[in-house]
mmCIF file of C-alpha atoms in Angstrom:
data_model
loop_
_atom_site.group_PDB
_atom_site.id
_atom_site.type_symbol
_atom_site.label_atom_id
_atom_site.label_comp_id
_atom_site.label_asym_id
_atom_site.label_seq_id
_atom_site.Cartn_x
_atom_site.Cartn_y
_atom_site.Cartn_z
ATOM 1 C CA MET A 1 116.972 -5.284 -209.399
ATOM 2 C CA SER A 2 116.662 -6.862 -212.811
ATOM 3 C CA GLY A 3 117.455 -10.429 -213.790
ATOM 4 C CA PRO A 4 119.201 -10.811 -217.165
ATOM 5 C CA HIS A 5 117.891 -12.993 -219.937
ATOM 6 C CA ASP A 6 119.874 -15.956 -221.269
ATOM 7 C CA ASP A 7 121.365 -13.783 -223.976
ATOM 8 C CA GLY A 8 122.598 -11.209 -221.473
ATOM 9 C CA ARG A 9 119.917 -8.567 -222.068
ATOM 10 C CA PRO A 10 118.414 -6.945 -218.974
ATOM 11 C CA GLY A 11 115.397 -8.873 -217.777
ATOM 12 C CA ARG A 12 112.111 -7.833 -216.223
ATOM 13 C CA PRO A 13 112.169 -6.627 -212.613
ATOM 14 C CA ALA A 14 112.220 -9.322 -209.978
ATOM 15 C CA PRO A 15 108.789 -10.091 -208.542
ATOM 16 C CA PRO A 16 108.111 -8.557 -205.154
ATOM 17 C CA ARG A 17 108.500 -10.827 -202.206
ATOM 18 C CA GLY A 18 105.225 -9.830 -200.656
ATOM 19 C CA GLY A 19 101.761 -10.255 -202.088
ATOM 20 C CA ARG A 20 98.838 -7.879 -202.135
ATOM 21 C CA THR A 21 97.968 -8.893 -198.605
ATOM 22 C CA GLY A 22 99.937 -9.825 -195.508
ATOM 23 C CA PRO A 23 100.519 -13.411 -194.370
ATOM 24 C CA ALA A 24 97.700 -13.241 -191.798
ATOM 25 C CA LEU A 25 95.136 -12.093 -194.361
ATOM 26 C CA ARG A 26 96.359 -14.613 -196.927
ATOM 27 C CA SER A 27 96.010 -17.404 -194.355
ATOM 28 C CA LEU A 28 92.530 -16.178 -193.503
ATOM 29 C CA GLY A 29 91.722 -16.188 -197.196
ATOM 30 C CA LEU A 30 92.821 -19.816 -197.454
ATOM 31 C CA VAL A 31 90.569 -20.754 -194.543
ATOM 32 C CA THR A 32 87.682 -18.890 -196.198
ATOM 33 C CA ALA A 33 88.315 -20.666 -199.509
ATOM 34 C CA ALA A 34 88.405 -24.021 -197.694
ATOM 35 C CA GLY A 35 85.081 -23.185 -196.058
ATOM 36 C CA ALA A 36 83.602 -22.268 -199.439
ATOM 37 C CA LEU A 37 84.820 -25.587 -200.841
ATOM 38 C CA LEU A 38 83.191 -27.490 -197.971
ATOM 39 C CA LEU A 39 79.925 -25.610 -198.515
ATOM 40 C CA VAL A 40 79.808 -26.174 -202.267
ATOM 41 C CA GLY A 41 80.712 -29.832 -201.676
ATOM 42 C CA LEU A 42 77.691 -30.247 -199.401
ATOM 43 C CA LEU A 43 75.532 -28.533 -202.019
ATOM 44 C CA SER A 44 76.843 -30.970 -204.630
ATOM 45 C CA VAL A 45 75.801 -33.915 -202.458
ATOM 46 C CA TRP A 46 72.385 -32.405 -201.730
ATOM 47 C CA VAL A 47 71.301 -30.859 -205.057
ATOM 48 C CA GLY A 48 70.528 -33.068 -208.023
ATOM 49 C CA THR A 49 67.992 -34.017 -210.645
ATOM 50 C CA ARG A 50 66.220 -36.068 -207.986
ATOM 51 C CA GLY A 51 64.941 -33.740 -205.256
ATOM 52 C CA ILE A 52 65.911 -34.988 -201.788
ATOM 53 C CA PRO A 53 65.229 -32.930 -198.621
ATOM 54 C CA PHE A 54 68.339 -31.666 -196.879
ATOM 55 C CA THR A 55 67.495 -33.455 -193.628
ATOM 56 C CA ALA A 56 67.178 -36.788 -195.453
ATOM 57 C CA THR A 57 70.439 -36.106 -197.301
ATOM 58 C CA TRP A 58 72.241 -35.311 -194.056
ATOM 59 C CA ASN A 59 70.900 -38.415 -192.297
ATOM 60 C CA VAL A 60 71.863 -40.945 -195.003
ATOM 61 C CA LEU A 61 75.185 -39.161 -195.511
ATOM 62 C CA TRP A 62 76.314 -40.378 -192.099
ATOM 63 C CA ASN A 63 74.019 -43.393 -191.720
ATOM 64 C CA PRO A 64 73.662 -45.279 -195.022
ATOM 65 C CA ASP A 65 70.690 -47.611 -194.814
ATOM 66 C CA GLY A 66 70.533 -49.169 -198.292
ATOM 67 C CA SER A 67 67.463 -47.177 -199.282
ATOM 68 C CA GLU A 68 67.061 -45.595 -202.701
ATOM 69 C CA THR A 69 68.019 -42.226 -201.242
ATOM 70 C CA SER A 70 71.125 -43.733 -199.668
ATOM 71 C CA VAL A 71 72.158 -45.336 -202.967
ATOM 72 C CA ILE A 72 71.755 -42.018 -204.818
ATOM 73 C CA ILE A 73 73.848 -40.172 -202.253
ATOM 74 C CA HIS A 74 76.628 -42.719 -201.721
ATOM 75 C CA ASP A 75 76.910 -44.360 -205.143
ATOM 76 C CA TYR A 76 76.337 -41.344 -207.387
ATOM 77 C CA ARG A 77 76.585 -37.947 -205.725
ATOM 78 C CA ILE A 78 79.486 -38.519 -203.330
ATOM 79 C CA PRO A 79 81.802 -40.003 -206.002
ATOM 80 C CA ARG A 80 80.781 -37.185 -208.340
ATOM 81 C CA THR A 81 81.570 -34.578 -205.685
ATOM 82 C CA ILE A 82 84.920 -36.119 -204.760
ATOM 83 C CA LEU A 83 85.896 -36.392 -208.410
ATOM 84 C CA GLY A 84 84.838 -32.781 -209.007
ATOM 85 C CA ALA A 85 87.054 -31.639 -206.129
ATOM 86 C CA LEU A 86 89.996 -33.689 -207.442
ATOM 87 C CA VAL A 87 89.557 -32.540 -211.044
ATOM 88 C CA GLY A 88 89.155 -28.907 -209.990
ATOM 89 C CA THR A 89 92.279 -29.049 -207.823
ATOM 90 C CA ALA A 90 94.245 -30.670 -210.636
ATOM 91 C CA LEU A 91 93.121 -28.168 -213.283
ATOM 92 C CA GLY A 92 93.701 -25.105 -211.088
ATOM 93 C CA LEU A 93 97.138 -26.233 -209.958
ATOM 94 C CA SER A 94 98.239 -27.384 -213.415
ATOM 95 C CA GLY A 95 97.127 -24.044 -214.876
ATOM 96 C CA ALA A 96 99.142 -22.080 -212.314
ATOM 97 C CA LEU A 97 102.113 -24.377 -212.883
ATOM 98 C CA MET A 98 101.888 -24.060 -216.664
ATOM 99 C CA GLN A 99 101.758 -20.261 -216.487
ATOM 100 C CA ALA A 100 104.770 -20.237 -214.166
ATOM 101 C CA LEU A 101 106.766 -22.656 -216.341
ATOM 102 C CA THR A 102 106.196 -20.725 -219.569
ATOM 103 C CA ARG A 103 106.075 -17.262 -217.959
ATOM 104 C CA ASN A 104 102.994 -16.738 -220.112
ATOM 105 C CA PRO A 105 99.839 -15.393 -218.404
ATOM 106 C CA LEU A 106 97.663 -16.858 -221.187
ATOM 107 C CA ALA A 107 99.022 -20.392 -220.859
ATOM 108 C CA ASP A 108 96.726 -23.211 -219.855
ATOM 109 C CA PRO A 109 97.370 -26.941 -219.232
ATOM 110 C CA GLY A 110 96.344 -27.842 -222.766
ATOM 111 C CA MET A 111 99.354 -25.961 -224.152
ATOM 112 C CA LEU A 112 101.534 -29.062 -223.622
ATOM 113 C CA GLY A 113 99.159 -31.118 -225.756
ATOM 114 C CA VAL A 114 97.641 -32.824 -222.714
ATOM 115 C CA ASN A 115 93.999 -32.299 -223.661
ATOM 116 C CA LEU A 116 94.439 -33.339 -227.286
ATOM 117 C CA GLY A 117 96.582 -36.289 -226.223
ATOM 118 C CA ALA A 118 93.846 -37.504 -223.895
ATOM 119 C CA SER A 119 91.281 -36.968 -226.637
ATOM 120 C CA ALA A 120 93.383 -39.013 -229.063
ATOM 121 C CA GLY A 121 93.529 -41.825 -226.521
ATOM 122 C CA VAL A 122 89.743 -41.841 -226.198
ATOM 123 C CA VAL A 123 89.327 -41.759 -229.984
ATOM 124 C CA VAL A 124 91.621 -44.791 -230.346
ATOM 125 C CA ALA A 125 89.785 -46.651 -227.572
ATOM 126 C CA ILE A 126 86.348 -46.041 -229.086
ATOM 127 C CA ALA A 127 87.146 -46.318 -232.783
ATOM 128 C CA PHE A 128 89.641 -49.191 -232.823
ATOM 129 C CA PHE A 129 88.900 -51.163 -229.661
ATOM 130 C CA GLY A 130 85.146 -50.618 -229.321
ATOM 131 C CA ILE A 131 85.422 -49.426 -225.704
ATOM 132 C CA ALA A 132 82.460 -47.313 -224.625
ATOM 133 C CA ALA A 133 82.526 -47.307 -220.806
ATOM 134 C CA PRO A 134 84.331 -44.389 -219.078
ATOM 135 C CA LEU A 135 86.340 -46.751 -216.874
ATOM 136 C CA GLY A 136 87.564 -48.524 -219.999
ATOM 137 C CA TYR A 137 88.769 -45.588 -222.058
ATOM 138 C CA VAL A 138 90.028 -43.515 -219.142
ATOM 139 C CA TRP A 139 93.322 -45.466 -219.217
ATOM 140 C CA PHE A 140 93.667 -44.783 -222.944
ATOM 141 C CA ALA A 141 93.094 -41.088 -222.254
ATOM 142 C CA LEU A 142 95.769 -41.044 -219.579
ATOM 143 C CA ALA A 143 98.232 -42.856 -221.849
ATOM 144 C CA GLY A 144 97.476 -40.422 -224.683
ATOM 145 C CA ALA A 145 98.041 -37.424 -222.410
ATOM 146 C CA ALA A 146 101.364 -38.861 -221.229
ATOM 147 C CA ALA A 147 102.539 -39.631 -224.772
ATOM 148 C CA ALA A 148 101.608 -36.142 -226.017
ATOM 149 C CA SER A 149 103.326 -34.401 -223.101
ATOM 150 C CA LEU A 150 106.463 -36.485 -223.570
ATOM 151 C CA GLY A 151 106.461 -35.745 -227.291
ATOM 152 C CA VAL A 152 106.138 -32.004 -226.653
ATOM 153 C CA TYR A 153 108.980 -32.010 -224.139
ATOM 154 C CA LEU A 154 111.297 -34.065 -226.369
ATOM 155 C CA LEU A 155 110.512 -31.856 -229.359
ATOM 156 C CA GLY A 156 111.001 -28.704 -227.291
ATOM 157 C CA SER A 157 114.356 -29.904 -225.967
ATOM 158 C CA SER A 158 115.714 -31.312 -229.237
ATOM 159 C CA GLY A 159 119.105 -30.117 -230.340
ATOM 160 C CA ARG A 160 121.661 -28.645 -227.964
ATOM 161 C CA LYS A 161 119.344 -26.172 -226.246
ATOM 162 C CA LEU A 162 117.271 -26.712 -223.141
ATOM 163 C CA ALA A 163 113.477 -26.775 -223.295
ATOM 164 C CA SER A 164 112.875 -23.050 -222.960
ATOM 165 C CA PRO A 165 109.329 -21.700 -222.460
ATOM 166 C CA GLU A 166 109.187 -20.487 -226.063
ATOM 167 C CA ARG A 167 110.303 -23.856 -227.475
ATOM 168 C CA LEU A 168 107.781 -25.725 -225.326
ATOM 169 C CA VAL A 169 104.952 -23.481 -226.540
ATOM 170 C CA VAL A 170 105.892 -23.958 -230.197
ATOM 171 C CA ALA A 171 106.296 -27.719 -229.734
ATOM 172 C CA GLY A 172 102.926 -27.876 -227.966
ATOM 173 C CA ALA A 173 101.244 -26.036 -230.819
ATOM 174 C CA ALA A 174 102.763 -28.439 -233.367
ATOM 175 C CA VAL A 175 101.751 -31.598 -231.472
ATOM 176 C CA THR A 176 98.271 -30.196 -230.826
ATOM 177 C CA ALA A 177 97.746 -29.519 -234.537
ATOM 178 C CA VAL A 178 98.796 -33.061 -235.471
ATOM 179 C CA LEU A 179 96.576 -34.676 -232.832
ATOM 180 C CA TYR A 180 93.631 -32.475 -233.769
ATOM 181 C CA ALA A 181 93.917 -33.567 -237.393
ATOM 182 C CA PHE A 182 94.240 -37.233 -236.383
ATOM 183 C CA ASN A 183 91.190 -37.121 -234.117
ATOM 184 C CA TRP A 184 88.874 -35.574 -236.658
ATOM 185 C CA ALA A 185 90.123 -37.740 -239.501
ATOM 186 C CA VAL A 186 89.203 -40.840 -237.491
ATOM 187 C CA LEU A 187 85.910 -39.460 -236.183
ATOM 188 C CA LEU A 188 84.638 -38.218 -239.541
ATOM 189 C CA LEU A 189 85.256 -41.660 -241.027
ATOM 190 C CA ASN A 190 83.552 -43.420 -238.107
ATOM 191 C CA PRO A 191 80.130 -41.940 -237.224
ATOM 192 C CA ARG A 192 79.609 -44.434 -234.383
ATOM 193 C CA ALA A 193 82.831 -43.349 -232.709
ATOM 194 C CA PHE A 194 81.880 -39.698 -233.224
ATOM 195 C CA ASP A 195 78.537 -40.190 -231.459
ATOM 196 C CA GLN A 196 80.245 -41.704 -228.425
ATOM 197 C CA PHE A 197 83.186 -39.286 -228.375
ATOM 198 C CA ARG A 198 81.064 -36.128 -228.418
ATOM 199 C CA PHE A 199 79.575 -36.980 -225.022
ATOM 200 C CA TRP A 200 83.055 -37.279 -223.486
ATOM 201 C CA THR A 201 84.599 -34.242 -225.120
ATOM 202 C CA VAL A 202 82.079 -31.771 -223.674
ATOM 203 C CA GLY A 203 83.372 -32.429 -220.118
ATOM 204 C CA SER A 204 81.124 -33.925 -217.458
ATOM 205 C CA LEU A 205 81.179 -35.368 -213.933
ATOM 206 C CA ALA A 206 77.948 -37.318 -214.405
ATOM 207 C CA GLY A 207 78.026 -41.109 -214.232
ATOM 208 C CA ARG A 208 81.520 -41.313 -212.736
ATOM 209 C CA SER A 209 81.935 -44.042 -210.124
ATOM 210 C CA HIS A 210 84.257 -44.695 -207.192
ATOM 211 C CA ASP A 211 86.488 -46.682 -209.563
ATOM 212 C CA ILE A 212 87.297 -43.610 -211.638
ATOM 213 C CA VAL A 213 87.985 -41.611 -208.466
ATOM 214 C CA LEU A 214 90.435 -44.275 -207.315
ATOM 215 C CA MET A 215 92.048 -44.319 -210.765
ATOM 216 C CA ALA A 216 92.639 -40.561 -210.811
ATOM 217 C CA LEU A 217 93.704 -40.145 -207.169
ATOM 218 C CA PRO A 218 97.305 -41.473 -207.287
ATOM 219 C CA PHE A 219 98.170 -39.540 -210.462
ATOM 220 C CA ILE A 220 96.709 -36.283 -209.168
ATOM 221 C CA GLY A 221 98.322 -36.802 -205.761
ATOM 222 C CA THR A 222 101.756 -37.360 -207.301
ATOM 223 C CA GLY A 223 101.392 -34.321 -209.561
ATOM 224 C CA LEU A 224 100.276 -32.196 -206.611
ATOM 225 C CA LEU A 225 103.339 -33.125 -204.553
ATOM 226 C CA LEU A 226 105.648 -32.430 -207.502
ATOM 227 C CA ALA A 227 104.102 -29.009 -208.107
ATOM 228 C CA LEU A 228 104.326 -27.950 -204.461
ATOM 229 C CA VAL A 229 107.984 -29.014 -204.260
ATOM 230 C CA LEU A 230 108.767 -26.938 -207.379
ATOM 231 C CA ALA A 231 107.109 -23.714 -206.147
ATOM 232 C CA PRO A 232 110.287 -22.126 -204.628
ATOM 233 C CA SER A 233 112.320 -22.929 -207.752
ATOM 234 C CA LEU A 234 109.643 -21.377 -209.959
ATOM 235 C CA ASN A 235 109.797 -18.205 -207.857
ATOM 236 C CA ALA A 236 113.499 -17.993 -208.673
ATOM 237 C CA LEU A 237 112.942 -18.715 -212.392
ATOM 238 C CA ALA A 238 110.447 -15.843 -212.573
ATOM 239 C CA MET A 239 113.494 -13.547 -212.594
ATOM 240 C CA GLY A 240 114.955 -15.308 -215.634
ATOM 241 C CA ASP A 241 116.876 -18.493 -216.272
ATOM 242 C CA GLN A 242 120.292 -16.958 -215.610
ATOM 243 C CA MET A 243 119.228 -15.502 -212.273
ATOM 244 C CA GLY A 244 117.576 -18.789 -211.410
ATOM 245 C CA ARG A 245 120.842 -20.641 -212.023
ATOM 246 C CA ALA A 246 122.680 -18.083 -209.893
ATOM 247 C CA LEU A 247 120.241 -18.880 -207.072
ATOM 248 C CA GLY A 248 120.997 -22.589 -207.379
ATOM 249 C CA VAL A 249 118.051 -23.755 -209.493
ATOM 250 C CA ASN A 250 118.562 -26.585 -211.952
ATOM 251 C CA VAL A 251 116.573 -25.087 -214.821
ATOM 252 C CA GLY A 252 116.347 -28.193 -217.005
ATOM 253 C CA ARG A 253 115.295 -30.457 -214.157
ATOM 254 C CA THR A 254 112.740 -27.947 -212.896
ATOM 255 C CA ARG A 255 111.113 -27.660 -216.323
ATOM 256 C CA ALA A 256 111.144 -31.438 -216.851
ATOM 257 C CA LEU A 257 109.548 -32.107 -213.454
ATOM 258 C CA GLY A 258 107.085 -29.263 -214.029
ATOM 259 C CA ALA A 259 106.037 -30.721 -217.375
ATOM 260 C CA ALA A 260 105.637 -34.121 -215.704
ATOM 261 C CA ALA A 261 103.462 -32.583 -212.981
ATOM 262 C CA VAL A 262 101.257 -30.848 -215.579
ATOM 263 C CA MET A 263 100.888 -34.139 -217.437
ATOM 264 C CA LEU A 264 99.922 -36.045 -214.290
ATOM 265 C CA LEU A 265 97.483 -33.395 -213.044
ATOM 266 C CA CYS A 266 95.802 -32.383 -216.280
ATOM 267 C CA GLY A 267 96.099 -35.828 -217.855
ATOM 268 C CA ALA A 268 94.308 -37.588 -214.998
ATOM 269 C CA ALA A 269 91.686 -34.832 -214.724
ATOM 270 C CA THR A 270 90.973 -34.840 -218.461
ATOM 271 C CA ALA A 271 90.904 -38.630 -218.595
ATOM 272 C CA ALA A 272 88.386 -38.791 -215.758
ATOM 273 C CA ALA A 273 86.026 -35.942 -216.673
ATOM 274 C CA GLY A 274 86.826 -34.930 -220.261
ATOM 275 C CA PRO A 275 88.278 -31.590 -221.395
ATOM 276 C CA ILE A 276 87.047 -28.774 -219.140
ATOM 277 C CA GLY A 277 88.115 -25.308 -220.189
ATOM 278 C CA PHE A 278 88.824 -21.975 -218.492
ATOM 279 C CA VAL A 279 89.338 -23.397 -214.981
ATOM 280 C CA GLY A 280 93.104 -23.762 -215.370
ATOM 281 C CA LEU A 281 93.334 -20.467 -217.262
ATOM 282 C CA ALA A 282 91.217 -18.126 -215.119
ATOM 283 C CA VAL A 283 91.645 -19.351 -211.532
ATOM 284 C CA PRO A 284 95.432 -18.693 -211.250
ATOM 285 C CA HIS A 285 94.783 -15.083 -212.259
ATOM 286 C CA VAL A 286 92.252 -14.736 -209.450
ATOM 287 C CA ALA A 287 94.818 -16.196 -207.044
ATOM 288 C CA ARG A 288 97.562 -13.809 -208.199
ATOM 289 C CA PHE A 289 95.135 -10.883 -207.966
ATOM 290 C CA VAL A 290 94.616 -11.733 -204.281
ATOM 291 C CA VAL A 291 98.079 -12.815 -203.094
ATOM 292 C CA GLY A 292 100.591 -11.499 -205.619
ATOM 293 C CA PRO A 293 103.222 -13.433 -207.608
ATOM 294 C CA ASP A 294 104.561 -15.802 -204.916
ATOM 295 C CA GLN A 295 103.954 -19.237 -206.447
ATOM 296 C CA ARG A 296 103.588 -20.918 -203.058
ATOM 297 C CA TRP A 297 100.506 -18.868 -202.291
ATOM 298 C CA VAL A 298 99.260 -18.921 -205.885
ATOM 299 C CA PHE A 299 99.387 -22.727 -205.915
ATOM 300 C CA ALA A 300 97.620 -22.985 -202.553
ATOM 301 C CA TYR A 301 94.799 -20.641 -203.578
ATOM 302 C CA SER A 302 94.430 -22.264 -207.000
ATOM 303 C CA MET A 303 94.046 -25.679 -205.361
ATOM 304 C CA LEU A 304 91.059 -24.409 -203.371
ATOM 305 C CA LEU A 305 89.411 -21.878 -205.681
ATOM 306 C CA ALA A 306 89.390 -24.132 -208.761
ATOM 307 C CA PRO A 307 87.298 -26.939 -207.177
ATOM 308 C CA VAL A 308 84.940 -24.293 -205.785
ATOM 309 C CA LEU A 309 84.401 -23.032 -209.337
ATOM 310 C CA LEU A 310 84.086 -26.513 -210.834
ATOM 311 C CA LEU A 311 81.700 -27.932 -208.223
ATOM 312 C CA GLY A 312 79.693 -24.708 -208.225
ATOM 313 C CA ALA A 313 79.378 -24.937 -212.011
ATOM 314 C CA ASP A 314 78.317 -28.580 -211.723
ATOM 315 C CA VAL A 315 75.600 -27.733 -209.182
ATOM 316 C CA LEU A 316 74.444 -24.799 -211.316
ATOM 317 C CA GLY A 317 74.229 -27.078 -214.354
ATOM 318 C CA ARG A 318 71.954 -29.460 -212.454
ATOM 319 C CA VAL A 319 69.686 -26.596 -211.357
ATOM 320 C CA LEU A 320 69.495 -24.872 -214.754
ATOM 321 C CA GLY A 321 68.957 -28.099 -216.690
ATOM 322 C CA ALA A 322 66.360 -29.701 -214.415
ATOM 323 C CA PRO A 323 64.881 -32.261 -214.831
ATOM 324 C CA GLY A 324 68.044 -33.067 -216.829
ATOM 325 C CA GLU A 325 71.352 -31.246 -216.460
ATOM 326 C CA VAL A 326 73.822 -29.076 -218.347
ATOM 327 C CA GLN A 327 77.313 -30.598 -218.498
ATOM 328 C CA VAL A 328 79.876 -28.894 -216.304
ATOM 329 C CA GLY A 329 82.201 -28.204 -219.247
ATOM 330 C CA ILE A 330 79.534 -25.984 -220.808
ATOM 331 C CA VAL A 331 78.822 -24.138 -217.556
ATOM 332 C CA THR A 332 82.509 -23.457 -216.813
ATOM 333 C CA ALA A 333 82.865 -21.934 -220.273
ATOM 334 C CA PHE A 334 79.972 -19.551 -219.586
ATOM 335 C CA LEU A 335 81.279 -18.705 -216.108
ATOM 336 C CA GLY A 336 85.022 -18.708 -216.783
ATOM 337 C CA ALA A 337 85.053 -16.634 -219.971
ATOM 338 C CA PRO A 338 83.305 -13.535 -218.492
ATOM 339 C CA LEU A 339 85.398 -13.865 -215.315
ATOM 340 C CA PHE A 340 88.617 -13.904 -217.317
ATOM 341 C CA ILE A 341 87.478 -10.970 -219.492
ATOM 342 C CA ALA A 342 86.597 -8.984 -216.354
ATOM 343 C CA LEU A 343 90.050 -9.632 -214.906
ATOM 344 C CA CYS A 344 91.678 -8.508 -218.150
ATOM 345 C CA ARG A 345 89.645 -5.287 -218.195
ATOM 346 C CA ARG A 346 90.211 -4.536 -214.510
ATOM 347 C CA ARG A 347 94.007 -4.802 -214.657
ATOM 348 C CA LYS A 348 96.736 -5.698 -217.092
ATOM 349 C CA LEU A 349 97.744 -9.342 -217.049
ATOM 350 C CA VAL A 350 100.815 -9.849 -214.922
ATOM 351 C CA MET A 351 103.849 -10.813 -216.980
ATOM 352 C CA LEU A 352 105.323 -13.966 -215.481
#
């Protein structure tokens, strides 16, 4: 059965109800992904630039004693690991949500101007307010991401038409171009701000404290709940707006709430760790390859597989860069790009 487009033309076939695997296997896959996340989380706590035996790591993990090893584990590595899990979950889920909202398999969270909006906030904080600490400019980044997302949505819904996927993409491209020009105009005229900004823009989990984790948690939690509530409506919209309305979906409200969820998820993640690419783009494709087009399963898998990728890349960066480290944003680019190319070569991208 085909769902018609808004203009009455026949639409693409409705997505199959089932995935590539049955419910039992998909549930087992979720358990396996959760186990992989737990394992990579333990590796993130154990492995670092300072070599600590696993037995010592395990002991102070449960029995902090105020020693130097305990301080390293509890004040540096645990917050870094928790933040990596939160950021990975946010990026994976926001990527899947963005691809479902726009019905574009190449969409990523930055398409709504979130990344450039956060970058503009950091540029303003550093260049005009002299703020250099991550906890100081993270609020500017979040405000910039929110302002950019709101601007994209208002621009995409201007006039008498609703914010269709095509209009949102065009509006996002326009806002991104303006913010990109603003950022580099300010940075090129302010070398001091450029020196500080370049360390944030590469994307890193290093040096993040419990305070930043607590800052990001409520925004990511709210965005996560919004996205999960919208999953059934997005399944209906996959058959076209007209069919979605026939099934009782409020198209405008769904897109507005979806854009808000992307802003909360990607905005908080980018504010906390800097722009990290390919996670939100590649992971949803892996999820759909395993479970099919049902957004409920795609969202669940993306929430688990993305932090596995991000924390794994962070651990790999510490190992490859020893005695220093390679920032996680660089490692995810090297890991995510070949993974995405392999998926493209193995099968055609699913049209959403």
